[in-house]
CSV table of C-alpha atoms in Angstrom, one decimal:
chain,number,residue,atom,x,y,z
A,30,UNK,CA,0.0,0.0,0.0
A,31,UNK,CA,1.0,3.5,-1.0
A,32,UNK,CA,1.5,6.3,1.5
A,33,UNK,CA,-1.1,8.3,-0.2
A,34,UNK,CA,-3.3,5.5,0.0
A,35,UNK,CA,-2.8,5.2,3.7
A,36,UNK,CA,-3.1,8.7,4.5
A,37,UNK,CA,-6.3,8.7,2.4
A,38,UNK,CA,-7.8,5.9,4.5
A,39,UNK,CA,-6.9,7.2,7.8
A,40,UNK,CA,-8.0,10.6,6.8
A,41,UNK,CA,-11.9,8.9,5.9
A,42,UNK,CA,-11.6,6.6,8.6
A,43,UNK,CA,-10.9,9.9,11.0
A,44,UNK,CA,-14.0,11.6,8.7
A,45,UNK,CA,-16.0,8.9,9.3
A,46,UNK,CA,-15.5,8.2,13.1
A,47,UNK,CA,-16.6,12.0,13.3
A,48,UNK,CA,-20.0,11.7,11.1
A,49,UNK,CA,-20.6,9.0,13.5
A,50,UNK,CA,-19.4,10.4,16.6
A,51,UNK,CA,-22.1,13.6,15.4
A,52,UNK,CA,-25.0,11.6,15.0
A,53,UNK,CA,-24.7,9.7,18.2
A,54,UNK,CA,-24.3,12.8,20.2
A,55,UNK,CA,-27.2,14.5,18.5
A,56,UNK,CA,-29.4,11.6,18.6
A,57,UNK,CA,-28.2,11.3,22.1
A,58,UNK,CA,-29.3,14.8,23.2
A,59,UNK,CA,-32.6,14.7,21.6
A,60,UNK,CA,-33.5,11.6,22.8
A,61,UNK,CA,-32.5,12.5,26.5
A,62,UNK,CA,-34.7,15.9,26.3
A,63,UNK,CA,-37.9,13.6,24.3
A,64,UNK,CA,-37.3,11.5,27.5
A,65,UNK,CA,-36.9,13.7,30.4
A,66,UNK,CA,-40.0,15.8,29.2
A,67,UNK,CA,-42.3,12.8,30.0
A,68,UNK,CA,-40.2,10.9,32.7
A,69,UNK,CA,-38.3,13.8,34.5
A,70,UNK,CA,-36.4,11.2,36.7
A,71,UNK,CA,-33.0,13.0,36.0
A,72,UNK,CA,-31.2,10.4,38.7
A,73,UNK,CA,-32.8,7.2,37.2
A,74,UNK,CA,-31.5,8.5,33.8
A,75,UNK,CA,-27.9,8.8,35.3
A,76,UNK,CA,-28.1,5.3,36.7
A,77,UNK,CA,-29.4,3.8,33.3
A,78,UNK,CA,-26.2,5.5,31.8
A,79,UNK,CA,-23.8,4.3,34.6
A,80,UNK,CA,-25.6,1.0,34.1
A,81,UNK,CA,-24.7,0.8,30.4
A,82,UNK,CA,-21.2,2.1,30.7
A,83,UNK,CA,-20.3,-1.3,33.4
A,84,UNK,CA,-22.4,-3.3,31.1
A,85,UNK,CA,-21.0,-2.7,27.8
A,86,UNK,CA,-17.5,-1.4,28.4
A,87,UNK,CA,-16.0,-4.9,29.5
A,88,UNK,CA,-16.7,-7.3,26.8
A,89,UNK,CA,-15.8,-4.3,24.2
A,90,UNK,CA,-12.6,-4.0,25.9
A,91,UNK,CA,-11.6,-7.3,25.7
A,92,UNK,CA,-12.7,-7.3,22.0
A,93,UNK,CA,-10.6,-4.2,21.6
A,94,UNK,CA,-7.8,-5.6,23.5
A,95,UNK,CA,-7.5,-2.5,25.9
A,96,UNK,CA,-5.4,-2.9,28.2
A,97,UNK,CA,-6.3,-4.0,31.7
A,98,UNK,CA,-6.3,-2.0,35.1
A,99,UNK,CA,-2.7,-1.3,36.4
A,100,UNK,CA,-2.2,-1.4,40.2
A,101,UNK,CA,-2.7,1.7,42.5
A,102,UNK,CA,-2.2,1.5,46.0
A,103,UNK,CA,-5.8,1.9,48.4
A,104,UNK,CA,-5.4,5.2,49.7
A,105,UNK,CA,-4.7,7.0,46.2
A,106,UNK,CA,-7.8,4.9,45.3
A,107,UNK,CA,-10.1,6.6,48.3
A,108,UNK,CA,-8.0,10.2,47.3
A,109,UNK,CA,-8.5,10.6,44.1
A,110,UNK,CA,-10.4,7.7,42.4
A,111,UNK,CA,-14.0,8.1,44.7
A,112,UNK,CA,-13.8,11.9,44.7
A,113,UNK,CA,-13.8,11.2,41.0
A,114,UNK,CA,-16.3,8.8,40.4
A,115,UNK,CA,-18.8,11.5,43.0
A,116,UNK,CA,-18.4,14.1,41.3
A,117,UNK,CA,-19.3,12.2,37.7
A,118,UNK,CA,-22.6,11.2,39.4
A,119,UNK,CA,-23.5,14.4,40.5
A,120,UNK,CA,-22.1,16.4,37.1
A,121,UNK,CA,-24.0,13.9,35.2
A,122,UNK,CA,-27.4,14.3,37.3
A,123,UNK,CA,-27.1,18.1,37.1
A,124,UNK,CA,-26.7,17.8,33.2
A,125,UNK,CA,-29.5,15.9,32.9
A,126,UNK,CA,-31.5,18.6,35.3
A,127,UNK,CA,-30.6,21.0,33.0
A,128,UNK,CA,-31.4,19.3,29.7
A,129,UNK,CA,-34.7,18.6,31.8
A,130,UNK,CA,-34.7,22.4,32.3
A,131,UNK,CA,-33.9,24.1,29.4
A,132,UNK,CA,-33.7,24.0,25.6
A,133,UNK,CA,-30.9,21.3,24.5
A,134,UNK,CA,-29.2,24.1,21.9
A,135,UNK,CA,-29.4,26.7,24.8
A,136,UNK,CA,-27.7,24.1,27.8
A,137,UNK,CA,-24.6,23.1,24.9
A,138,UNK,CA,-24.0,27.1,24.5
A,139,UNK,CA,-23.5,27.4,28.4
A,140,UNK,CA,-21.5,24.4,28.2
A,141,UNK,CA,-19.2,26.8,26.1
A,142,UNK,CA,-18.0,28.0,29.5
A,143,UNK,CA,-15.9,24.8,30.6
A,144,UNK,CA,-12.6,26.3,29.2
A,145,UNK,CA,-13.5,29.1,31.5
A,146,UNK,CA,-13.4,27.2,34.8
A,147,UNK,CA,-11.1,25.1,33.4
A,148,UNK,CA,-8.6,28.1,33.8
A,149,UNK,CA,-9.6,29.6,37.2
A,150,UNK,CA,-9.7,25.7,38.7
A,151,UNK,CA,-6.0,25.3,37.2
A,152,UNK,CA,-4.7,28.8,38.6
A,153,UNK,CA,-6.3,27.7,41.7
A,154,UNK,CA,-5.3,24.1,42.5
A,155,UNK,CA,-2.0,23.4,39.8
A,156,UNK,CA,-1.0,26.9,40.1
A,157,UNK,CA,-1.1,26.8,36.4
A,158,UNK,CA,-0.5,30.2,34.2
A,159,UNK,CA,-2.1,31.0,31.0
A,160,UNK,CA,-1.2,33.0,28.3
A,161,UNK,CA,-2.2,36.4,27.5
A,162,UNK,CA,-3.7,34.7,24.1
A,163,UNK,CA,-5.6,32.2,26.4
A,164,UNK,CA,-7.1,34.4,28.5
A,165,UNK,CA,-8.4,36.7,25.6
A,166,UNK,CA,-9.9,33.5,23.7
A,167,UNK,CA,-12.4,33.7,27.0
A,168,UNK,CA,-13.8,37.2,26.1
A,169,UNK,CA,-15.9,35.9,22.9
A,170,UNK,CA,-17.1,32.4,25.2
A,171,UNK,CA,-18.1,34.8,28.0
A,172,UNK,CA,-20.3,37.8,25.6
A,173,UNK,CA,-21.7,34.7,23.3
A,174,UNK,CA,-23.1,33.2,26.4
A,175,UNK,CA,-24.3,36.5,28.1
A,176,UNK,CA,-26.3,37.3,24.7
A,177,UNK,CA,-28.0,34.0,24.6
A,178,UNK,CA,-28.6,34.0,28.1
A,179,UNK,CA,-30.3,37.5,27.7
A,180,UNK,CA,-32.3,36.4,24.5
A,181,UNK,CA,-33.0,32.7,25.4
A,182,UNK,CA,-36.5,32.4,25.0
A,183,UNK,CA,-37.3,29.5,27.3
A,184,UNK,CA,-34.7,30.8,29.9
A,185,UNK,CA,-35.3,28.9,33.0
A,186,UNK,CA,-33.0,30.1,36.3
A,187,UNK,CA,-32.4,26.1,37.5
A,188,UNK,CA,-31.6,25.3,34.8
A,189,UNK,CA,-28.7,27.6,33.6
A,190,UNK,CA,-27.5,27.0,37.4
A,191,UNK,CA,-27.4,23.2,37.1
A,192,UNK,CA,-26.4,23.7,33.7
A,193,UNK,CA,-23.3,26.2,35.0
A,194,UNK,CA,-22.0,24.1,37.9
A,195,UNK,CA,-22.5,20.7,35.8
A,196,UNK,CA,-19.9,22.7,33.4
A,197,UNK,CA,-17.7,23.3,36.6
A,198,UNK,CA,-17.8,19.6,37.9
A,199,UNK,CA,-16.6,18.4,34.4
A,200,UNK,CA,-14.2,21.0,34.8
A,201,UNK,CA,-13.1,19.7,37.8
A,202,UNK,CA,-13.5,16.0,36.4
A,203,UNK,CA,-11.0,16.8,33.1
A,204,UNK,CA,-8.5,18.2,35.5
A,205,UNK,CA,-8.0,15.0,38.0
A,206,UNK,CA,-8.8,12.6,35.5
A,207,UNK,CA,-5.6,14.3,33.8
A,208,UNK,CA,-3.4,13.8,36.8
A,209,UNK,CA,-4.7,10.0,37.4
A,210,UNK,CA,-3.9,9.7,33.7
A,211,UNK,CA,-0.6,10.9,34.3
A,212,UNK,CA,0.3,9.5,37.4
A,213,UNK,CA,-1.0,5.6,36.7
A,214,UNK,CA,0.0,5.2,33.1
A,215,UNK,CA,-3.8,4.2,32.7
A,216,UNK,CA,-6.0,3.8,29.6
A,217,UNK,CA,-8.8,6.5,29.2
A,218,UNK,CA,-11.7,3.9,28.5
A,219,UNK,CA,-10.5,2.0,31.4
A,220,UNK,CA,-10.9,5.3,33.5
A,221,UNK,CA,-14.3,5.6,32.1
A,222,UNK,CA,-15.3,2.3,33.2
A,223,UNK,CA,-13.9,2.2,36.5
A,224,UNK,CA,-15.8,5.5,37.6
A,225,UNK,CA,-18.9,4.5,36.3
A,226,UNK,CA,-19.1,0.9,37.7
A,227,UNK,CA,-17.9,2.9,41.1
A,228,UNK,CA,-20.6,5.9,40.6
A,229,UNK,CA,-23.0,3.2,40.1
A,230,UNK,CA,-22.5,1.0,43.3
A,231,UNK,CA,-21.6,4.3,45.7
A,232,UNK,CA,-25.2,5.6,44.4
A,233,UNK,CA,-27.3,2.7,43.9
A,234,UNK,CA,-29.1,2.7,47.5
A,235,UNK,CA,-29.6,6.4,47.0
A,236,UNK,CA,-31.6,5.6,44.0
A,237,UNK,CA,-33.3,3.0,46.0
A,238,UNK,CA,-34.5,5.3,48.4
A,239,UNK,CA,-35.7,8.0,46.5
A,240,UNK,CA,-36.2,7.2,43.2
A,241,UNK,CA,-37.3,3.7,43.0
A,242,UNK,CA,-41.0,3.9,44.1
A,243,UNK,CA,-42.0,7.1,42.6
A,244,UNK,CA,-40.2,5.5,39.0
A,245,UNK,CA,-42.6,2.2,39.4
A,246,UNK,CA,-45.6,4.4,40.3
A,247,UNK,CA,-45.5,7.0,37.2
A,248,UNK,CA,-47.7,6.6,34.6
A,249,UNK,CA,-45.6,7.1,31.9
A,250,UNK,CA,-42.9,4.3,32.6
A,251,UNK,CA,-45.8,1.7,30.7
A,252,UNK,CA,-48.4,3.8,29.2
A,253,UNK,CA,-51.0,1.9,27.6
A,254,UNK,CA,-49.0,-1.1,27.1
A,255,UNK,CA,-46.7,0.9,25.6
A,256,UNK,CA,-42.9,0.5,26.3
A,257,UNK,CA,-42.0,3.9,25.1
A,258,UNK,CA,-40.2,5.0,28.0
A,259,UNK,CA,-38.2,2.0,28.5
A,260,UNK,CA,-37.3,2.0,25.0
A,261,UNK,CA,-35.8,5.6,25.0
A,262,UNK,CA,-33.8,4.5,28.4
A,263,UNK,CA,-32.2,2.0,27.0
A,264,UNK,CA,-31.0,3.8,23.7
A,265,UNK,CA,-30.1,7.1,25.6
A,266,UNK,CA,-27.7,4.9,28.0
A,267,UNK,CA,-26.3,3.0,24.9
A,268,UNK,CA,-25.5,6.2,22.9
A,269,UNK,CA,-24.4,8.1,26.2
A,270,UNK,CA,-21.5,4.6,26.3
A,271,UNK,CA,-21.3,4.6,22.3
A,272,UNK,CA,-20.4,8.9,22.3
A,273,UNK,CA,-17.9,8.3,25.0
A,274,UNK,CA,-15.9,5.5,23.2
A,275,UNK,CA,-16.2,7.4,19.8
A,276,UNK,CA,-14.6,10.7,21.5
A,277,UNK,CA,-11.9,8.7,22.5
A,278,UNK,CA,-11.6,6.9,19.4
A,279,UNK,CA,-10.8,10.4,17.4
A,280,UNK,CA,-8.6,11.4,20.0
A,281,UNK,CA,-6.8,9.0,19.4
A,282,UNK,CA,-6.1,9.5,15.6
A,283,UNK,CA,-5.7,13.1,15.7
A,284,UNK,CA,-3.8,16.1,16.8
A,285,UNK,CA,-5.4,18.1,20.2
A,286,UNK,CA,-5.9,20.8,17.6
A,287,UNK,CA,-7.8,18.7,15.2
A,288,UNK,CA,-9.9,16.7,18.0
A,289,UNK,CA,-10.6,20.6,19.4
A,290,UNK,CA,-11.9,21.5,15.7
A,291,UNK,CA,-14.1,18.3,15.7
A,292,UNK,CA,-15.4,19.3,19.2
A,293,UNK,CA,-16.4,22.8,18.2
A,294,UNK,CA,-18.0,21.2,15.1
A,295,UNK,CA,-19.9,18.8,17.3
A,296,UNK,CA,-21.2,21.4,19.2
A,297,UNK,CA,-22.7,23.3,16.2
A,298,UNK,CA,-24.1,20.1,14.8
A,299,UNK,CA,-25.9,19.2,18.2
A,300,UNK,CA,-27.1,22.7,18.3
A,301,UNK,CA,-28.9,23.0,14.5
A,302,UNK,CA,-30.0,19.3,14.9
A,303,UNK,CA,-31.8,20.0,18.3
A,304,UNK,CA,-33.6,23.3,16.4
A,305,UNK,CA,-34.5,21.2,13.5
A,306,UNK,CA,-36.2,18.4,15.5
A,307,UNK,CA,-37.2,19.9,18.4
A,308,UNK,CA,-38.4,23.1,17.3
A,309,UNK,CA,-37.4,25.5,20.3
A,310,UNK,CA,-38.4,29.0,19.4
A,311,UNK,CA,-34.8,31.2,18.7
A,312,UNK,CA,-34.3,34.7,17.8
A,313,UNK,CA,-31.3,35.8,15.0
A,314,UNK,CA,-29.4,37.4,18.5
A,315,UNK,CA,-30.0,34.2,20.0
A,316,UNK,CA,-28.2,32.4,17.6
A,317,UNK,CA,-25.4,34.8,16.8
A,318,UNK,CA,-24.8,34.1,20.9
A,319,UNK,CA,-24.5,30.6,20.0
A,320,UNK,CA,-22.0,30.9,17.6
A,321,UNK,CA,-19.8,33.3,19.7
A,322,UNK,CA,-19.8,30.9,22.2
A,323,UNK,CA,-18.5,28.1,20.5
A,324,UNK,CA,-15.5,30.7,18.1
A,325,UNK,CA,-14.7,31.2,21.6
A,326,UNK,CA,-14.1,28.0,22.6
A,327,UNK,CA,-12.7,27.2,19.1
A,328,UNK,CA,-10.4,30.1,19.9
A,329,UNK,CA,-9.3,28.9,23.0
A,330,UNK,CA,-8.1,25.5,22.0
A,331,UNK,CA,-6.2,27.4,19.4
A,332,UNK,CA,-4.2,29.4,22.1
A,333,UNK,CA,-3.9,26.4,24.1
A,334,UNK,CA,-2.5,24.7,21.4
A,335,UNK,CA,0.1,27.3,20.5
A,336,UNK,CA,1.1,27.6,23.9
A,337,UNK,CA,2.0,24.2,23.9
A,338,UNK,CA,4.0,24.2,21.0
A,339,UNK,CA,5.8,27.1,22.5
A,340,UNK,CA,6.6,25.0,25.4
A,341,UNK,CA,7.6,22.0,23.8
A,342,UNK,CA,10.7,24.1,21.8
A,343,UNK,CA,11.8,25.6,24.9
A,344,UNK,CA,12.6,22.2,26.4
A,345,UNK,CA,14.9,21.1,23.4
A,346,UNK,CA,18.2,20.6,24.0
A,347,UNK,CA,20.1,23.2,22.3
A,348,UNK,CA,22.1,21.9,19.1
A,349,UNK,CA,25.2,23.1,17.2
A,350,UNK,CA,27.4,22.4,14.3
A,351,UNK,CA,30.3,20.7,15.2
A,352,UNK,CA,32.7,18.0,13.1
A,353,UNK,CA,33.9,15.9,16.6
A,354,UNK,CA,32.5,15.4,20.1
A,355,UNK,CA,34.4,17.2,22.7
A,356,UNK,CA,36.2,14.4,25.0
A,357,UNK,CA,38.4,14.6,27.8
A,358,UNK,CA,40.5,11.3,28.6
A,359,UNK,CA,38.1,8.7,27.3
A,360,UNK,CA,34.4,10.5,28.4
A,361,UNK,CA,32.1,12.5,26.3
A,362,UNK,CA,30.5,15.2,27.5
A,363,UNK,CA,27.2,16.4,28.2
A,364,UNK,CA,25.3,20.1,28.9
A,365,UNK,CA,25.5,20.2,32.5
A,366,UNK,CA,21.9,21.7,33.2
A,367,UNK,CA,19.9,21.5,36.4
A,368,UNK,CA,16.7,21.6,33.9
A,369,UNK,CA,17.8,18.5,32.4
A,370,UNK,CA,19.7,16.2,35.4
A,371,UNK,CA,21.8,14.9,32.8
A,372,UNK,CA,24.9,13.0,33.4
A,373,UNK,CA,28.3,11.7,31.9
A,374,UNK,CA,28.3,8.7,29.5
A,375,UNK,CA,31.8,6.3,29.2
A,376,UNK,CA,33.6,5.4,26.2
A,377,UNK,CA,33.8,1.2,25.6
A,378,UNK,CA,37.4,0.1,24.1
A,379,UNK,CA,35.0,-0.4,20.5
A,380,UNK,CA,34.2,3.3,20.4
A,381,UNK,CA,30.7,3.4,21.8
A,382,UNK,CA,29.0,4.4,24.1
A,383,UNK,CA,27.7,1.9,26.8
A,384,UNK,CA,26.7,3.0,30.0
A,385,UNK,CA,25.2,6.1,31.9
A,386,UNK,CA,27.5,6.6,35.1
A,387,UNK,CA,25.6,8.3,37.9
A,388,UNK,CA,27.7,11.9,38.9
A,389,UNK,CA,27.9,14.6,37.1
A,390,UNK,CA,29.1,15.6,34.3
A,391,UNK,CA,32.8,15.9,33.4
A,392,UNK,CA,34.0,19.4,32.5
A,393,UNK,CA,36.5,20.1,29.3
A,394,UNK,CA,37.7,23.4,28.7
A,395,UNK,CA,36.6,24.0,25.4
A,396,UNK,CA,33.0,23.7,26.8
A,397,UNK,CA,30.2,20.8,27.2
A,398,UNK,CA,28.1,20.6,23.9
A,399,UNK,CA,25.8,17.9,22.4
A,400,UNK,CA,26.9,18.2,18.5
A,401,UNK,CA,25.9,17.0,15.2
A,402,UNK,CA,29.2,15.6,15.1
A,403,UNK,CA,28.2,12.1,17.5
A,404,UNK,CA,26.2,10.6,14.0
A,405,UNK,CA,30.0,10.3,12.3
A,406,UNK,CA,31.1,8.0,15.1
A,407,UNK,CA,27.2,6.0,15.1
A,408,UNK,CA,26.9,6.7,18.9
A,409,UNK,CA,23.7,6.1,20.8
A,410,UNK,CA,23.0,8.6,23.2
A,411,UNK,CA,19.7,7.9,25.1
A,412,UNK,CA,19.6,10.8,27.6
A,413,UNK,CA,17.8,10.0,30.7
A,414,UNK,CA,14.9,12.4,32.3
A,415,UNK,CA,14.8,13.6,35.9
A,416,UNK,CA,14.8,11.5,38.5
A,417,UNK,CA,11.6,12.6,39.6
A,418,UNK,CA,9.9,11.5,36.8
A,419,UNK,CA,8.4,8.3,36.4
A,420,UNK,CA,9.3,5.9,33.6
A,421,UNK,CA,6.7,3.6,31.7
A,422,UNK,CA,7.7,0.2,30.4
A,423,UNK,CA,6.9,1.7,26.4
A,424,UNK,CA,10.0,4.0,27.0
A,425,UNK,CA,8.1,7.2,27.4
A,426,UNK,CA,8.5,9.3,30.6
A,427,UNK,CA,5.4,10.1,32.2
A,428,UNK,CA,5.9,14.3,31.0
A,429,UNK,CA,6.0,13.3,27.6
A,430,UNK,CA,2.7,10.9,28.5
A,431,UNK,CA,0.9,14.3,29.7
A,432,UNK,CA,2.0,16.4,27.1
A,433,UNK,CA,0.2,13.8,24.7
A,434,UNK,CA,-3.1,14.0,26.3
A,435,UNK,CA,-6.3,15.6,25.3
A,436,UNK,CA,-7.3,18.6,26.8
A,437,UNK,CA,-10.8,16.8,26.8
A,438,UNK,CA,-11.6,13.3,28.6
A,439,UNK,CA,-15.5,13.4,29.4
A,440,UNK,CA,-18.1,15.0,27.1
């Protein structure tokens, strides 16, 4: 097979992952708000969805092969892990409130917030900066929300508050799933499926207690010997699973950038889709709102993206042209940095190198440079990271693991 041909098969295969992964969440959201208009049991929906995500995810995993759970020791489990699989229980509740609430096209445009708190919860807990282009990406999401705030039609006050801190908890969600991500080496479907099979069994005697009777006892669960209801449960927890695995899926196969693109499309898509079928009433100021909303958001992952690059050539070793390695009684030396912990490699009697002593780094005095020069002798130079950072078994160092992540893991 050609490389064009492969590049044109992954580029449809990418295409059509998207088409799909638009249709699913579309038909997902419409079907959620058709539901919770005649069964407004936002809790029992949540536990349908948990449900399907424990149900489904194993056997597709082992079809898949993805890998299996790695060990993590009980009390980062109880630190990190149940916090995590809480707060998906009570984001995903909330979001289903507000699509209960309010218009579906109106709850995705105040959705447009999340990179928003995503940036005041980093500055707050990770101490993380932004740059100036980041923080002006938020002035479009923040008008374009105000504006279709002021000229939503159907504007309903619980609903853009469970809509707002459902926005926050995924915020909050993104951000420690990152670090669980990074500090466990663990596979994001595998995530997905541990904190729903553990949202499910911390919550199920909640649901017991206060959703179980009046679900048996409402009219609408069997109507007429009609299994409408049940029906719509069962697809809106298989699409809520199938949208999860297809998000990951692209991420997988493109850039951040790309996947941020497809995102902002996705949105948009959802958006007219829910106006077509559903009907909600809109005004022309109402949807230019909408579409400020998600520029900004577009315009955000842009910035993000850049800044990223920017970081990225600022941690590459600085190069020059040079015909020899500089060597001083049988070592070759190295850049001694404190940024890079990098130490002294000895010379074998064949002329290469063969083992990374642990001190630091002999000094020459014509200077300690990494130069062209090391390809004429076919020296290997694998230049360890930081102590402090861990090493996976694939080679990759757990910085370069993060640096590969999506900015988004739950939609």
């Amino acid at each position: 097979m050609t490389v064009d041909s492969k590049q044109t098969r992954e580029t449809l295969t990418v295409l059509g992952l998207c088409l799909l992964l638009y249709i699913v969440s579309s038909s997902n959201n419409v079907i959620g708000k058709m539901l919770l208009n005649d069964f407004p049991f936002p809790m029992t929906v949540t536990m349908v969805q948990l449900t399907s995500i424990s149900l489904y995810s194993g056997p597709f995993f082992r079809l898949c092969g993805v890998r299996r759970f790695v060990d993590i020791s009980w009390r980062y489990y109880f630190r990190i892990i149940v916090p995590l699989a809480l707060g998906k229980f009570l984001a995903s509740v909330l979001n289903h409130v507000s699509l209960w609430k309010i218009s579906v096209s109106y709850a995705h445009t105040v959705k447009a917030t999340m990179p928003l708190f995503t940036v005041i919860l980093s500055r707050i807990i990770m101490g993380e900066k932004q740059t100036g282009k980041v923080y002006m990406s938020l002035v479009p999401i923040i008008v374009g929300v105000a504006i279709a705030t002021l000229t939503e039609l159907s504007f309903d006050m619980a609903g853009l508050i469970s809509t707002l801190t459902a926005t926050l908890g995924l915020s909050l969600q993104n951000i420690f799933s990152k670090k669980v991500l990074h500090d466990t080496g663990m596979h994001h479907l595998r995530l997905l499926h541990i904190l729903g099979r553990l949202a499910l069994c911390m919550f199920l005697p909640v649901w017991l207690y206060f959703d179980l009777a009046a679900v048996l006892n409402h009219p609408n669960l069997i109507k007429n010997g009609s299994y409408r209801t049940l029906i719509l449960l069962w697809a809106d927890g298989g699409l809520n699973w199938l949208q999860n695995v297809l998000a990951f899926s692209v991420m997988s196969l493109v850039s951040p950038l790309t996947y941020a693109v497809a995102s902002a499309s996705k949105r948009l898509f959802v958006i007219g889709i829910s106006l077509f079928i559903l009907g909600n009433p809109v005004t022309t100021i109402n949807v230019i709102g909408m579409m400020m909303a998600v520029f900004g958001v577009l315009l955000y992952n842009k910035a993000k993206y850049d800044a990223r690059q920017a970081e990225k050539k600022q941690t590459v070793l600085p190069m020059t042209q040079h015909s020899r390695p500089q060597t001083h009684k049988g070592y070759v030396s190295l850049p001694s940095s404190p940024h890079h912990n990098l130490n002294y490699l000895e010379r074998s009697t064949n002329g290469n190198v063969s083992t990374m002593r642990a001190a630091g780094p002999k000094q020459n005095g014509s200077g300690n440079i990494l130069t062209n020069g090391w390809a004429d002798q076919n020296i290997n130079v694998h230049i360890h990271p930081p102590i402090n950072n861990n090493v996976h078994s694939n080679g990759y160092t757990s910085r370069e693991k993060k640096l590969s992540k999506p900015n988004i893991l739950f939609v």
